[in-house]
PDB file of C-alpha atoms in Angstrom:
ATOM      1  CA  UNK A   1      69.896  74.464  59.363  1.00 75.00           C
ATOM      2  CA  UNK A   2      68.142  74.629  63.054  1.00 80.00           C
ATOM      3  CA  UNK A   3      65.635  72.217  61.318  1.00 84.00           C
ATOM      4  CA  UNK A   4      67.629  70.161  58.776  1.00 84.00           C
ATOM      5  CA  UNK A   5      69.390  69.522  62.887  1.00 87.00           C
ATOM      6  CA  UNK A   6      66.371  68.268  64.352  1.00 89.00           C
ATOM      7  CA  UNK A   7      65.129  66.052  61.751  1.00 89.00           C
ATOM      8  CA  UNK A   8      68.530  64.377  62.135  1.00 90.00           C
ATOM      9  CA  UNK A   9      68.191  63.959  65.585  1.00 93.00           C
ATOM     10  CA  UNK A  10      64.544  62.571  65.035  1.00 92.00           C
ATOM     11  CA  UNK A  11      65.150  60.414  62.439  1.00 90.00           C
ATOM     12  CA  UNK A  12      68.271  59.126  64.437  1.00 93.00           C
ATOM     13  CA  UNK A  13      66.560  58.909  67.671  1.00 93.00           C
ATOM     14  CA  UNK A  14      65.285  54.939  67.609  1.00 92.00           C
ATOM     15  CA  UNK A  15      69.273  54.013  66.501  1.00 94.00           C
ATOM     16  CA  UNK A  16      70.751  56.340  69.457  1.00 95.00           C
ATOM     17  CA  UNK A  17      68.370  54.651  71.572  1.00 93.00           C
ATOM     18  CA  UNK A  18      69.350  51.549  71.035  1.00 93.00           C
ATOM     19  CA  UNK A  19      72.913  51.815  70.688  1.00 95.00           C
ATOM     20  CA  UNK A  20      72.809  54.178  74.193  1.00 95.00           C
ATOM     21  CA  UNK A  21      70.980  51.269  76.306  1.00 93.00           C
ATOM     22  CA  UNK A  22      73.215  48.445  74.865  1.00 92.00           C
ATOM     23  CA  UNK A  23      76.382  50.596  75.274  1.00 92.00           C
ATOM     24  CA  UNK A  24      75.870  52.249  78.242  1.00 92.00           C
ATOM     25  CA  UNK A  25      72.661  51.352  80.158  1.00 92.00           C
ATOM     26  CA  UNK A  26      73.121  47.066  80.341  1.00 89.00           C
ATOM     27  CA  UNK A  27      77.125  47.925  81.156  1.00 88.00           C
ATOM     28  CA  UNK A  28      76.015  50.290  84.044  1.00 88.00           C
ATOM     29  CA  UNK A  29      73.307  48.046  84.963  1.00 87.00           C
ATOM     30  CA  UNK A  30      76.204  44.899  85.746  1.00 82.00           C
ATOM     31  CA  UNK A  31      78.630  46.546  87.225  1.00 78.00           C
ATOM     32  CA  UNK A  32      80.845  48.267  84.540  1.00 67.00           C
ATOM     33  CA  UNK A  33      80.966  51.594  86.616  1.00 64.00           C
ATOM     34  CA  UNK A  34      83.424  49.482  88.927  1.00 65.00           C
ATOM     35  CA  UNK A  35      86.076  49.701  86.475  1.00 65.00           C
ATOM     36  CA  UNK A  36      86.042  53.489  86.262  1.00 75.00           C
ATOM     37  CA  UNK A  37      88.366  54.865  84.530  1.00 80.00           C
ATOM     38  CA  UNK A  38      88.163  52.979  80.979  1.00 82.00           C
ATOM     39  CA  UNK A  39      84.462  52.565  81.657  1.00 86.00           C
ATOM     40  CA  UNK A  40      84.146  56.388  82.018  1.00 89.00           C
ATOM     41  CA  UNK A  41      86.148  56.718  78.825  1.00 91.00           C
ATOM     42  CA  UNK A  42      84.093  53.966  76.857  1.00 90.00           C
ATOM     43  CA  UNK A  43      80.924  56.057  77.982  1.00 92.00           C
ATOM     44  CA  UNK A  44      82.649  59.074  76.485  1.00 94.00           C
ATOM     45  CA  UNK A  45      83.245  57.844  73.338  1.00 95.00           C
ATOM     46  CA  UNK A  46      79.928  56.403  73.123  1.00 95.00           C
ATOM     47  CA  UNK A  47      78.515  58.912  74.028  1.00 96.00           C
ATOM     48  CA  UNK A  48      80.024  61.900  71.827  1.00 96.00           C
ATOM     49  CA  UNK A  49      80.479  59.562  68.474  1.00 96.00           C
ATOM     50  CA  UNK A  50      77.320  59.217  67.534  1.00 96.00           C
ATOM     51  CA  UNK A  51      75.581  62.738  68.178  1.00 96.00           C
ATOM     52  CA  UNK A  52      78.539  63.555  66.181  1.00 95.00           C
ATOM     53  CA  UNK A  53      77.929  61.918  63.132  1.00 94.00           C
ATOM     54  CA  UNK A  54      74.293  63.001  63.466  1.00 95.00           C
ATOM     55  CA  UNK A  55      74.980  66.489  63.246  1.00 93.00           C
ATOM     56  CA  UNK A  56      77.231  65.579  59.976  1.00 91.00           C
ATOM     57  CA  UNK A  57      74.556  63.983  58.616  1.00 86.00           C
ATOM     58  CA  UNK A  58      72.332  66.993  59.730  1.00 86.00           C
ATOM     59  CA  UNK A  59      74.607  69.355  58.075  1.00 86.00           C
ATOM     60  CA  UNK A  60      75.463  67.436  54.909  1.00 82.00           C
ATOM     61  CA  UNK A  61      71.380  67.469  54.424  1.00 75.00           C
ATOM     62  CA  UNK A  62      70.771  70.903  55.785  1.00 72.00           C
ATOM     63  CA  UNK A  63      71.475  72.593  51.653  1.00 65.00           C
ATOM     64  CA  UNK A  64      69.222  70.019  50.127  1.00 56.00           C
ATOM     65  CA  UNK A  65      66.312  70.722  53.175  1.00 49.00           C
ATOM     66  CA  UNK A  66      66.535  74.536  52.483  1.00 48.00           C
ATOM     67  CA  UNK A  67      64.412  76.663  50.233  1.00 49.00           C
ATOM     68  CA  UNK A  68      64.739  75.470  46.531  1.00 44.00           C
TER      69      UNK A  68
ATOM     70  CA  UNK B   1      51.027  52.726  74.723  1.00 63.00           C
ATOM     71  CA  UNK B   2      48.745  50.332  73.798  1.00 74.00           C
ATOM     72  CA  UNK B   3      48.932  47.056  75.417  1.00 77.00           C
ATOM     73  CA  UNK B   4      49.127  45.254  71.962  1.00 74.00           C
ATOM     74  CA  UNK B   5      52.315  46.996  71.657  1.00 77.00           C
ATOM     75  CA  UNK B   6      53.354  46.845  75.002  1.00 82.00           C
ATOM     76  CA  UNK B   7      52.756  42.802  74.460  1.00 82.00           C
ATOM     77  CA  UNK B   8      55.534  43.142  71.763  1.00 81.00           C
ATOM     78  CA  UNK B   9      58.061  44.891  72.938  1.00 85.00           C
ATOM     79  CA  UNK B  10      57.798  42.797  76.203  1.00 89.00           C
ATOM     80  CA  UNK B  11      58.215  39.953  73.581  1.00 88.00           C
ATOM     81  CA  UNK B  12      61.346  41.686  71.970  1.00 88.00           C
ATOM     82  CA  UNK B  13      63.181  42.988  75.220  1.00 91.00           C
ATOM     83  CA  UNK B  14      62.725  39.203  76.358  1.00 93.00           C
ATOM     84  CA  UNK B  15      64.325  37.853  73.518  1.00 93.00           C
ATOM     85  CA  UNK B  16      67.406  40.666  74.280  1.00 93.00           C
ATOM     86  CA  UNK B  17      67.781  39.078  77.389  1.00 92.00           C
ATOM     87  CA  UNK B  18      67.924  35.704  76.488  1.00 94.00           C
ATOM     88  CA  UNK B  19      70.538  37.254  74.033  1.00 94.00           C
ATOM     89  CA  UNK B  20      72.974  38.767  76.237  1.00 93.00           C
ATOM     90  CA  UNK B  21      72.297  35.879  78.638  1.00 93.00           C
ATOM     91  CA  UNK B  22      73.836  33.507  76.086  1.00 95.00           C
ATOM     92  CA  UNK B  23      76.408  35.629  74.792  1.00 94.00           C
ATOM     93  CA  UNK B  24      78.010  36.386  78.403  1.00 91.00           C
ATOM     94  CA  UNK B  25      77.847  32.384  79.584  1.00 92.00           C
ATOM     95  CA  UNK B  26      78.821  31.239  75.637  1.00 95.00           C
ATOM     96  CA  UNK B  27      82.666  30.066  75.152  1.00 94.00           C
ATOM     97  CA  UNK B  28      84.121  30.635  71.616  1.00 94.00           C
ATOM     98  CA  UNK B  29      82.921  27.597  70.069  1.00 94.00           C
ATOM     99  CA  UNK B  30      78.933  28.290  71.678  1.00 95.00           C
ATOM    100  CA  UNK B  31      79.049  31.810  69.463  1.00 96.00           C
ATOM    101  CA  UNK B  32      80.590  29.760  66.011  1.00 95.00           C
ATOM    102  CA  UNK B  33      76.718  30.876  64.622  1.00 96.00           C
ATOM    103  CA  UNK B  34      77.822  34.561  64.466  1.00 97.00           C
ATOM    104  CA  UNK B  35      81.935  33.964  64.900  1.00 97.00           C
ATOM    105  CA  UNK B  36      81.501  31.538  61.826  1.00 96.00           C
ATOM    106  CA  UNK B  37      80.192  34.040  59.017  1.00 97.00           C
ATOM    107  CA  UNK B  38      81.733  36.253  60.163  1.00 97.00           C
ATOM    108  CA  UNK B  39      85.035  35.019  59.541  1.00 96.00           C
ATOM    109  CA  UNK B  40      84.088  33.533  56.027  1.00 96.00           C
ATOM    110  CA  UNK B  41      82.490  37.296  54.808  1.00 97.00           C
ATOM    111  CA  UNK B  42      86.365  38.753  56.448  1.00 96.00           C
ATOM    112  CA  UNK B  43      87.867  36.174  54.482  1.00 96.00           C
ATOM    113  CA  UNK B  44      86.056  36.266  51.563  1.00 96.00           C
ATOM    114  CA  UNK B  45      86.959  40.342  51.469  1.00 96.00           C
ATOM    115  CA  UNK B  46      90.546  39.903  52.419  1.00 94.00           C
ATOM    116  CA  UNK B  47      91.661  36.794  50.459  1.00 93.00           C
ATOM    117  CA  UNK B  48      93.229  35.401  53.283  1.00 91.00           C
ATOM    118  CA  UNK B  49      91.758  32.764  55.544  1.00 94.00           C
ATOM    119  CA  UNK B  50      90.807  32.650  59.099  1.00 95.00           C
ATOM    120  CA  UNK B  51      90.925  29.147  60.905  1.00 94.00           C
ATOM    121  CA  UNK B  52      89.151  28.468  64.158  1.00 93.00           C
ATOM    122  CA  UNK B  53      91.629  28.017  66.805  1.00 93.00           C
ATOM    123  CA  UNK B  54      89.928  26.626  69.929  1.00 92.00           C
ATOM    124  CA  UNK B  55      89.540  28.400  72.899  1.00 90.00           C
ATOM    125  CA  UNK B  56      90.643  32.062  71.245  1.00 93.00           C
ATOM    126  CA  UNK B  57      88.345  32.704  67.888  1.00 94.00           C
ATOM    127  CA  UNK B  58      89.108  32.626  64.416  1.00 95.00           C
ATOM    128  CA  UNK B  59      92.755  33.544  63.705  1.00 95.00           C
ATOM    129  CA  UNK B  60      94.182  34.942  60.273  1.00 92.00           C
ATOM    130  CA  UNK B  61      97.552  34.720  60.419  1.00 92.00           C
ATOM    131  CA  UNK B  62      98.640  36.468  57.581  1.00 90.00           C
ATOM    132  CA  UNK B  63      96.900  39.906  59.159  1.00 88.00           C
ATOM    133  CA  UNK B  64      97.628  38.851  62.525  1.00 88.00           C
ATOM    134  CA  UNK B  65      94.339  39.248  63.389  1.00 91.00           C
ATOM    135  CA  UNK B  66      91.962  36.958  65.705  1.00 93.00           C
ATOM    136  CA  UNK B  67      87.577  37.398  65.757  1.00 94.00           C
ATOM    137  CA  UNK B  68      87.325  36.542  69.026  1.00 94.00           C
ATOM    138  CA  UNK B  69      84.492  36.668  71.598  1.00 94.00           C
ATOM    139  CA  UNK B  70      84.242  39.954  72.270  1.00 90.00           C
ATOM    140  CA  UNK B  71      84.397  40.772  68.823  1.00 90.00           C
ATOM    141  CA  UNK B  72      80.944  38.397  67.713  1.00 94.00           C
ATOM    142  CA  UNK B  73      78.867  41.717  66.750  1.00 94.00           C
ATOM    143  CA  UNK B  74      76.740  40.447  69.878  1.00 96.00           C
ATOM    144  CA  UNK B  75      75.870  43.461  71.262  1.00 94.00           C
ATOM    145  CA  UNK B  76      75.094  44.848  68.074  1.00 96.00           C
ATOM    146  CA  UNK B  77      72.946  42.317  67.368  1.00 96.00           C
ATOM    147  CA  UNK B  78      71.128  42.994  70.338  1.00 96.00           C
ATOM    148  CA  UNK B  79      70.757  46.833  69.951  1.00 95.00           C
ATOM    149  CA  UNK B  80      69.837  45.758  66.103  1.00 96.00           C
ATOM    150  CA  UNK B  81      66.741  43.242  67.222  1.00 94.00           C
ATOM    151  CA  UNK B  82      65.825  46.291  69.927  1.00 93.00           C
ATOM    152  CA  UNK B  83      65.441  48.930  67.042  1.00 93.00           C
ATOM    153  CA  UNK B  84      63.662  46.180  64.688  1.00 90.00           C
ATOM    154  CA  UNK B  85      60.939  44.934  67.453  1.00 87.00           C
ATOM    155  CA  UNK B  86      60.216  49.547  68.089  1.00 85.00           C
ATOM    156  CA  UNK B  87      60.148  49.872  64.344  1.00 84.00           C
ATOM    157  CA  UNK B  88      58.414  46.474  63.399  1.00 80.00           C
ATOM    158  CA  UNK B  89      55.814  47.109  66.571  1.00 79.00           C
ATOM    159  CA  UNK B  90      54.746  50.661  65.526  1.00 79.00           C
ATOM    160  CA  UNK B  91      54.207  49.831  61.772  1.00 74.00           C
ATOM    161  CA  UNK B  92      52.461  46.773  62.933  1.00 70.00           C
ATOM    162  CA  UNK B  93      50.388  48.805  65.188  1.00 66.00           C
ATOM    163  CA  UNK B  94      49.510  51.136  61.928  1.00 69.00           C
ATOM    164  CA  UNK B  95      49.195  48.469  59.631  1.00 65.00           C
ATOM    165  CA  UNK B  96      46.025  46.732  62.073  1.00 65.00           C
ATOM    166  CA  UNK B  97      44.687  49.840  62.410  1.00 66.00           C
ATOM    167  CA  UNK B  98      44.700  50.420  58.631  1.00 65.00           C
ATOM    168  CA  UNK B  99      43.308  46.942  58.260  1.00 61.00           C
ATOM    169  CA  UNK B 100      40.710  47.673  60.742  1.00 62.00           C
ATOM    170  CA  UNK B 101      39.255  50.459  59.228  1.00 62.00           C
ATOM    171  CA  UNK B 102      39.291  48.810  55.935  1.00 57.00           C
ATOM    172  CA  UNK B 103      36.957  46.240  57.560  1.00 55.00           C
ATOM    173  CA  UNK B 104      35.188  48.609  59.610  1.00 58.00           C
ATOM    174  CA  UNK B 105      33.998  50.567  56.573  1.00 56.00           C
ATOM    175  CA  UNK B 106      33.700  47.115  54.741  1.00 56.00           C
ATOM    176  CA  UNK B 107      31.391  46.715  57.774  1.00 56.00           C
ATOM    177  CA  UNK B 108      29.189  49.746  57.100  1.00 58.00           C
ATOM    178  CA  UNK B 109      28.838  49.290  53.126  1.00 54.00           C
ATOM    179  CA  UNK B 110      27.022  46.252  53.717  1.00 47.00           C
ATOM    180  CA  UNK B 111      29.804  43.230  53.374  1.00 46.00           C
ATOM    181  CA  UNK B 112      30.518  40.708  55.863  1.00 45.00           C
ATOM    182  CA  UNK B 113      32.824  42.171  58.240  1.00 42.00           C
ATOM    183  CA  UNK B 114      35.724  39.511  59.807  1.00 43.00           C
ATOM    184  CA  UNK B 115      38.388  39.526  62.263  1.00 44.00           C
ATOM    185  CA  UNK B 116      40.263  43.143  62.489  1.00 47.00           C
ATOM    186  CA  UNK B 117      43.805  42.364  63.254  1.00 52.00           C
ATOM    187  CA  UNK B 118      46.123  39.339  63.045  1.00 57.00           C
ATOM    188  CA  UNK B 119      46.178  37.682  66.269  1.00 63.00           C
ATOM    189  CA  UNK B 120      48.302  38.598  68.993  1.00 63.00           C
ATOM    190  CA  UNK B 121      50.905  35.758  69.107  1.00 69.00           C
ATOM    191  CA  UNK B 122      51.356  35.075  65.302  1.00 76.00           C
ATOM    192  CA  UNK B 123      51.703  38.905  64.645  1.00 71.00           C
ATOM    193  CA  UNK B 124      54.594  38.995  67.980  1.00 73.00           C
ATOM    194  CA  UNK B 125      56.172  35.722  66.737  1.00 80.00           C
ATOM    195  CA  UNK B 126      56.555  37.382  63.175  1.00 81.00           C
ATOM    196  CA  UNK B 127      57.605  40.599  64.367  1.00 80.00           C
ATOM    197  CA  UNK B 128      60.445  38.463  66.155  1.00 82.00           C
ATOM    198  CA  UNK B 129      61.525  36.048  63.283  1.00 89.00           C
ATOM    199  CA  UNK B 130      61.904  39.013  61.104  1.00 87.00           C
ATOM    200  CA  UNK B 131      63.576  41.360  64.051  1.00 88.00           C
ATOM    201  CA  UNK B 132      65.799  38.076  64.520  1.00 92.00           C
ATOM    202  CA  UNK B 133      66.597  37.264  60.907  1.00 94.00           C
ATOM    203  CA  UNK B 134      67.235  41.242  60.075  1.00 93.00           C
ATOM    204  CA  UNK B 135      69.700  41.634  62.873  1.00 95.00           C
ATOM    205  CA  UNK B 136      71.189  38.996  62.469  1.00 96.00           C
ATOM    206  CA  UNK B 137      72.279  39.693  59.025  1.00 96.00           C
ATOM    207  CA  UNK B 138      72.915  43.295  59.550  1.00 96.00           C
ATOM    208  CA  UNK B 139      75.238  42.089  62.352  1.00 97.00           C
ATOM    209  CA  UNK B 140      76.977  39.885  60.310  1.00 97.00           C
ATOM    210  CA  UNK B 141      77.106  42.047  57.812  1.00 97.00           C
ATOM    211  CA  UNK B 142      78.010  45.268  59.850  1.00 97.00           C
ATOM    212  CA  UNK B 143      80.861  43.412  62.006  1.00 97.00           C
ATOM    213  CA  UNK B 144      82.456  42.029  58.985  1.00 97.00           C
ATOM    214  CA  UNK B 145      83.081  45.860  57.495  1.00 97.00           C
ATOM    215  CA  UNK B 146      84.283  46.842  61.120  1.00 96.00           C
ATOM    216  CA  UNK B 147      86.737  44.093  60.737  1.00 96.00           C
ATOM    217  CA  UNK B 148      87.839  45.031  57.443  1.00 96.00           C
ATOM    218  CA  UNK B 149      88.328  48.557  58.592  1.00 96.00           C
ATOM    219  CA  UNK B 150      89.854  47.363  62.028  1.00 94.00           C
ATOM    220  CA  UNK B 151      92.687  45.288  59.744  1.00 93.00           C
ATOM    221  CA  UNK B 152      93.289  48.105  57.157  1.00 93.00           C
ATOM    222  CA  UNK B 153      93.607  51.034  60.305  1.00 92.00           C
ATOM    223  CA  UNK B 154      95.922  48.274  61.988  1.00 88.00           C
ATOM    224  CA  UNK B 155      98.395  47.869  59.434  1.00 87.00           C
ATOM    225  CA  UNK B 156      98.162  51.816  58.438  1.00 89.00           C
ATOM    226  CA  UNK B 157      99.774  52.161  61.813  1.00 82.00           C
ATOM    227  CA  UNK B 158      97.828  55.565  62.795  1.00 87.00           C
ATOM    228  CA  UNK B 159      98.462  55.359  66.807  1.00 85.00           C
ATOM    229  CA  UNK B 160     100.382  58.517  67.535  1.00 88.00           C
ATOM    230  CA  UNK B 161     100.205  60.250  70.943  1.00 91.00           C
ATOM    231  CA  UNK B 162      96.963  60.434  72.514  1.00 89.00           C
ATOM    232  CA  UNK B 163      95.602  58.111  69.960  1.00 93.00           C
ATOM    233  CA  UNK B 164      96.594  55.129  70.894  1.00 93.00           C
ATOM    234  CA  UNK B 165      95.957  51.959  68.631  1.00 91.00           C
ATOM    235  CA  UNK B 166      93.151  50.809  70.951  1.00 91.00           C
ATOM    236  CA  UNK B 167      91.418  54.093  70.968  1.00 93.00           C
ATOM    237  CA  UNK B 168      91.331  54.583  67.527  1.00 94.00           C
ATOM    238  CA  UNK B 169      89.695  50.845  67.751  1.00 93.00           C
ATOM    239  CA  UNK B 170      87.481  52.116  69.860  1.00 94.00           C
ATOM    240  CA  UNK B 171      86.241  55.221  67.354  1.00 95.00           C
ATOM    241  CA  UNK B 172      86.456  52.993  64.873  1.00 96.00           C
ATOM    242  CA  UNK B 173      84.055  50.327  66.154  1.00 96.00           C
ATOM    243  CA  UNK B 174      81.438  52.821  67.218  1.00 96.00           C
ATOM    244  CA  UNK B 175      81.497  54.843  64.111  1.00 97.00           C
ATOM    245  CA  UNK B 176      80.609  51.565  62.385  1.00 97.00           C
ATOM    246  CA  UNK B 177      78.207  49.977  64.731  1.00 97.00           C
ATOM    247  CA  UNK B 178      75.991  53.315  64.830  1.00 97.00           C
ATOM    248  CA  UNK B 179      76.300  54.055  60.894  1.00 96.00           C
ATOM    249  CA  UNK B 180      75.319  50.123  60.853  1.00 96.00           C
ATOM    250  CA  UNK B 181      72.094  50.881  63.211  1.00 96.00           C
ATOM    251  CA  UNK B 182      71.196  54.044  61.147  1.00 95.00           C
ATOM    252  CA  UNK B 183      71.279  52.218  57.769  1.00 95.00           C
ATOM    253  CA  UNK B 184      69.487  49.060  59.271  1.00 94.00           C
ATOM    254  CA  UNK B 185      66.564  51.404  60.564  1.00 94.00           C
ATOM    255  CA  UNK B 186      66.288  52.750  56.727  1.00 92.00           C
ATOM    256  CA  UNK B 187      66.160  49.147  55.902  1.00 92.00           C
ATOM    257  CA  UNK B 188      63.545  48.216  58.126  1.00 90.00           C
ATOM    258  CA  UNK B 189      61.178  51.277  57.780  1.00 90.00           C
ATOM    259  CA  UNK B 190      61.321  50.568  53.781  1.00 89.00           C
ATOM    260  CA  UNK B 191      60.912  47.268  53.775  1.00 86.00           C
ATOM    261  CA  UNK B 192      58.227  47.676  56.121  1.00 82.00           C
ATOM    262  CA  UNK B 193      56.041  50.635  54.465  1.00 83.00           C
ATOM    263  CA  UNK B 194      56.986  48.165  51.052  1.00 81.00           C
ATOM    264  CA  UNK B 195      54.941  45.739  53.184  1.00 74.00           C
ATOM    265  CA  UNK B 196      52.330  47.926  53.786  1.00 71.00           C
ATOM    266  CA  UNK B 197      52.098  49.107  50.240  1.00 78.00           C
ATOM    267  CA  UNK B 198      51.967  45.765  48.840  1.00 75.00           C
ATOM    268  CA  UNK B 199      49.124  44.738  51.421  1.00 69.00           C
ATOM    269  CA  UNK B 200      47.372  48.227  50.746  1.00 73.00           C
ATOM    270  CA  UNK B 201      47.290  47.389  46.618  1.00 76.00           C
ATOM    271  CA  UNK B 202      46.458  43.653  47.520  1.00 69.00           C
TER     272      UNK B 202
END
């Protein structure tokens, strides 16, 4: 499962970059830290949602990555 | 890093910028090229249809629902042509140095060798038309669904508590968006080693 978990994350990792610097980096980068409070809860959001769904993917594939 | 790739992605984080550049100066009526589609795919789906009204976006008023600015499927757009330029770059990267050593050994066996790799600006200019044209559609595509799923989860009336209607919005638009990215980077990598297969057999 430890590795069906990591090959999610790998194969994911180009998307989660992305998503992270558009989301979170360019926001941060003009200014949206000034509005804290729903900025901080955006970055939440953002943040947790998508590592999330990775590990769901992860686990969903981690039977058909086993030993056969 | 080589600096053949480092050339690209230079190439692709400029056109980003000139991206977000637009979209944060652009009025309604400057983003119709993304608003427009957009609203015809939504309409399409939902049977109902969505007029431009100036100034605010394109309004349904039978789901009491407007597309406005902030809901163009910019900034997905932009993460979209970032992951396209890394994928496009590397594979490009392996399909010159595939080429290469075709010619290389080409080279050695005793034919005329010739030019190892597409030139530099034709092979960035392609990598950006397609990076362009491929996030583009995905975030037409992509933005329309999150629409769809925004106007069913509004009328289902879910808010309760904690979960207010904007933060289920909120979920709901970054569930999308990132299931969106993931599927586009499947589409790219195939299409691209489909490229490379094709090129291989040629």
């Amino acid at each position: 499962m430890k590795a069906a978990m990591a090959r999610a994350f790998r194969g994911a990792a180009a998307p989660l970059l992305s998503y992270y610097a558009i989301s979170v980096v360019v926001p941060l980068l003009n200014g949206g830290a000034g509005r804290a409070a729903p900025f901080l809860e955006h970055v939440c959001f953002v943040l947790l949602v998508p590592p999330v769904l990775i590990i769901i993917t992860g686990l969903k594939a981690s039977p058909r990555g086993g030993p056969r | 890093m080589s600096v053949r790739r480092a050339v690209t992605l230079t190439v692709v984080i400029l056109a980003m910028w000139g991206l977000k550049r637009h979209y944060a100066d652009a009025e309604v009526e400057d983003l119709r090229w993304i608003l427009w589609p957009t609203a015809q795919l939504v309409a399409a789906a939902t049977g109902s249809p969505f007029e431009l009204e100036p100034g605010a976006g394109y309004l349904s008023r039978q789901h009491f629902f407007v597309i406005e600015k902030s809901c163009a499927g910019v900034n997905f757009m932009i993460a979209a042509l970032g992951l396209t330029g890394l994928v496009l770059a590397r594979d490009s990267r392996r399909k010159n140095s595939e080429r290469s050593g075709i010619h290389s050994r080409e080279a050695s066996g005793g034919s005329r060798g010739c030019a190892a790799s597409t030139p530099l600006l034709i092979d960035d200019a392609l990598i950006l038309a397609q990076g362009l044209a491929l996030s583009y559609a995905g975030a037409v595509v992509v933005n329309s669904i999150r629409i769809l799923v925004a106007i069913g989860l509004a009328s289902a009336d879910l808010a309760d508590g904690w979960w207010t209607a904007a933060r289920i919005h909120r979920l709901e638009g970054i569930t999308v968006y990132f299931v969106g990215l993931l599927l586009l980077d499947r589409v790219v990598r195939r299409l691209s080693a489909n490229s490379r297969t094709a090129e291989a057999t040629s």
